[in-house]
Amino acid sequence: QVHLEESGGGLVQAGGSLRLSCVVSGSTFPIGTMAWHRQAPGKERELVAWIASGGTTKYADSVMGRFTISRDNAENTVFLQMNSLKPEDTAVYYCTVRIYSGVHTDYWGQGTQVTVSS
């Protein structure tokens, strides 16, 4: 059973930083793309950043230059370094991974709250 455990969320003032982590356990197959999504109150869930197994990254325009996604393949962990945080970054952040075991399956974490005060 694949399990994703996120950590690192919290309350921070505008301009501050947070680092999210997500550890993946229980997979017997290599982990493919890893990503972070977020959902703010009253808004649709959006993709924040993703990183391929080879290290290629992609970011939403709203976080470009402020957020950095990285991964440690040996530890099955993905990180999201968030700098220069803004109140509009307030949301529940979800870690997701895609694993190929004959079919592609996406797995989601339970989410971690990030709140940025003005």
Short mmCIF file of C-alpha atoms in Angstrom, two decimals:
data_model
loop_
_atom_site.label_atom_id
_atom_site.label_comp_id
_atom_site.label_asym_id
_atom_site.label_seq_id
_atom_site.Cartn_x
_atom_site.Cartn_y
_atom_site.Cartn_z
CA GLN A 1 0.00 0.00 0.00
CA VAL A 2 1.53 3.28 -1.14
CA HIS A 3 1.46 6.02 1.47
CA LEU A 4 2.46 9.68 1.22
CA GLU A 5 3.31 11.62 4.37
CA GLU A 6 3.60 15.41 4.07
CA SER A 7 5.14 17.75 6.60
CA GLY A 8 6.41 21.29 6.93
CA GLY A 9 3.25 23.34 6.65
CA GLY A 10 2.37 26.07 9.10
CA LEU A 11 1.78 29.75 9.65
CA VAL A 12 4.26 32.29 8.31
CA GLN A 13 4.29 36.02 7.67
CA ALA A 14 4.32 37.40 4.17
CA GLY A 15 7.84 37.40 2.78
CA GLY A 16 8.79 34.37 4.84
CA SER A 17 9.76 30.85 3.83
CA LEU A 18 8.61 27.31 4.40
CA ARG A 19 9.89 23.96 3.23
CA LEU A 20 7.44 21.14 2.58
CA SER A 21 8.50 17.51 2.53
CA CYS A 22 6.70 14.41 1.35
CA VAL A 23 7.96 10.89 2.01
CA VAL A 24 6.61 8.05 -0.11
CA SER A 25 6.50 4.56 1.33
CA GLY A 26 5.13 1.17 0.33
CA SER A 27 5.91 1.24 -3.39
CA THR A 28 7.63 -1.76 -4.95
CA PHE A 29 7.97 0.08 -8.27
CA PRO A 30 10.09 3.12 -9.14
CA ILE A 31 8.44 6.46 -8.53
CA GLY A 32 7.91 8.57 -11.61
CA THR A 33 6.74 12.16 -11.61
CA MET A 34 6.35 13.83 -8.21
CA ALA A 35 4.36 17.01 -7.78
CA TRP A 36 2.77 19.49 -5.44
CA HIS A 37 -0.76 20.76 -5.87
CA ARG A 38 -2.66 23.25 -3.73
CA GLN A 39 -6.23 24.20 -3.05
CA ALA A 40 -7.27 27.49 -1.52
CA PRO A 41 -10.71 28.00 0.06
CA GLY A 42 -13.34 28.44 -2.61
CA LYS A 43 -10.91 27.76 -5.44
CA GLU A 44 -10.12 24.80 -7.63
CA ARG A 45 -7.10 22.65 -6.97
CA GLU A 46 -4.09 23.74 -9.01
CA LEU A 47 -0.73 22.28 -9.94
CA VAL A 48 2.08 24.19 -8.24
CA ALA A 49 5.17 22.32 -9.44
CA TRP A 50 6.27 18.93 -10.70
CA ILE A 51 9.54 17.12 -11.13
CA ALA A 52 10.23 14.17 -13.38
CA SER A 53 12.30 11.20 -12.32
CA GLY A 54 15.23 12.60 -14.30
CA GLY A 55 15.00 16.00 -12.64
CA THR A 56 13.11 18.10 -15.19
CA THR A 57 10.89 20.63 -13.41
CA LYS A 58 7.88 22.76 -14.23
CA TYR A 59 6.20 25.51 -12.23
CA ALA A 60 2.95 27.42 -12.22
CA ASP A 61 3.45 31.01 -13.33
CA SER A 62 2.25 32.24 -9.95
CA VAL A 63 5.17 30.61 -8.10
CA MET A 64 7.94 30.84 -10.70
CA GLY A 65 11.10 32.24 -9.18
CA ARG A 66 9.83 31.85 -5.62
CA PHE A 67 9.29 28.10 -5.21
CA THR A 68 11.74 25.28 -5.91
CA ILE A 69 10.81 21.63 -6.20
CA SER A 70 13.43 18.93 -5.67
CA ARG A 71 13.56 15.23 -4.94
CA ASP A 72 15.75 12.66 -3.23
CA ASN A 73 15.24 9.42 -5.14
CA ALA A 74 17.19 7.38 -2.61
CA GLU A 75 14.82 8.50 0.14
CA ASN A 76 11.64 8.58 -2.00
CA THR A 77 11.11 12.16 -0.89
CA VAL A 78 10.02 15.31 -2.68
CA PHE A 79 10.49 18.81 -1.33
CA LEU A 80 8.98 22.20 -2.03
CA GLN A 81 11.04 25.18 -0.90
CA MET A 82 8.75 28.21 -0.75
CA ASN A 83 10.32 31.65 -0.47
CA SER A 84 8.88 35.16 -0.58
CA LEU A 85 5.52 33.79 0.45
CA LYS A 86 2.41 35.84 -0.21
CA PRO A 87 -1.03 35.73 1.41
CA GLU A 88 -2.40 34.33 -1.85
CA ASP A 89 -0.18 31.26 -1.35
CA THR A 90 -2.42 30.27 1.55
CA ALA A 91 -3.86 26.85 0.76
CA VAL A 92 -3.77 23.17 1.57
CA TYR A 93 -0.76 21.71 -0.24
CA TYR A 94 -0.93 18.14 -1.53
CA CYS A 95 1.92 15.89 -2.56
CA THR A 96 1.26 13.56 -5.51
CA VAL A 97 3.28 10.85 -7.19
CA ARG A 98 2.79 8.73 -10.29
CA ILE A 99 3.90 5.13 -10.21
CA TYR A 100 3.98 2.77 -13.18
CA SER A 101 3.25 -0.86 -12.32
CA GLY A 102 1.87 -1.90 -15.68
CA VAL A 103 -0.56 1.00 -15.50
CA HIS A 104 -0.01 4.57 -14.35
CA THR A 105 -1.49 5.26 -10.93
CA ASP A 106 -1.53 8.60 -9.14
CA TYR A 107 -1.33 8.73 -5.36
CA TRP A 108 -2.14 11.70 -3.14
CA GLY A 109 -1.12 12.73 0.34
CA GLN A 110 -3.53 13.98 2.96
CA GLY A 111 -2.46 17.59 2.56
CA THR A 112 -0.70 20.11 4.77
CA GLN A 113 -1.99 23.58 5.56
CA VAL A 114 0.10 26.61 4.63
CA THR A 115 -1.14 29.96 5.92
CA VAL A 116 0.57 33.23 5.02
CA SER A 117 -0.44 36.26 7.04
CA SER A 118 -0.21 39.79 5.69
#
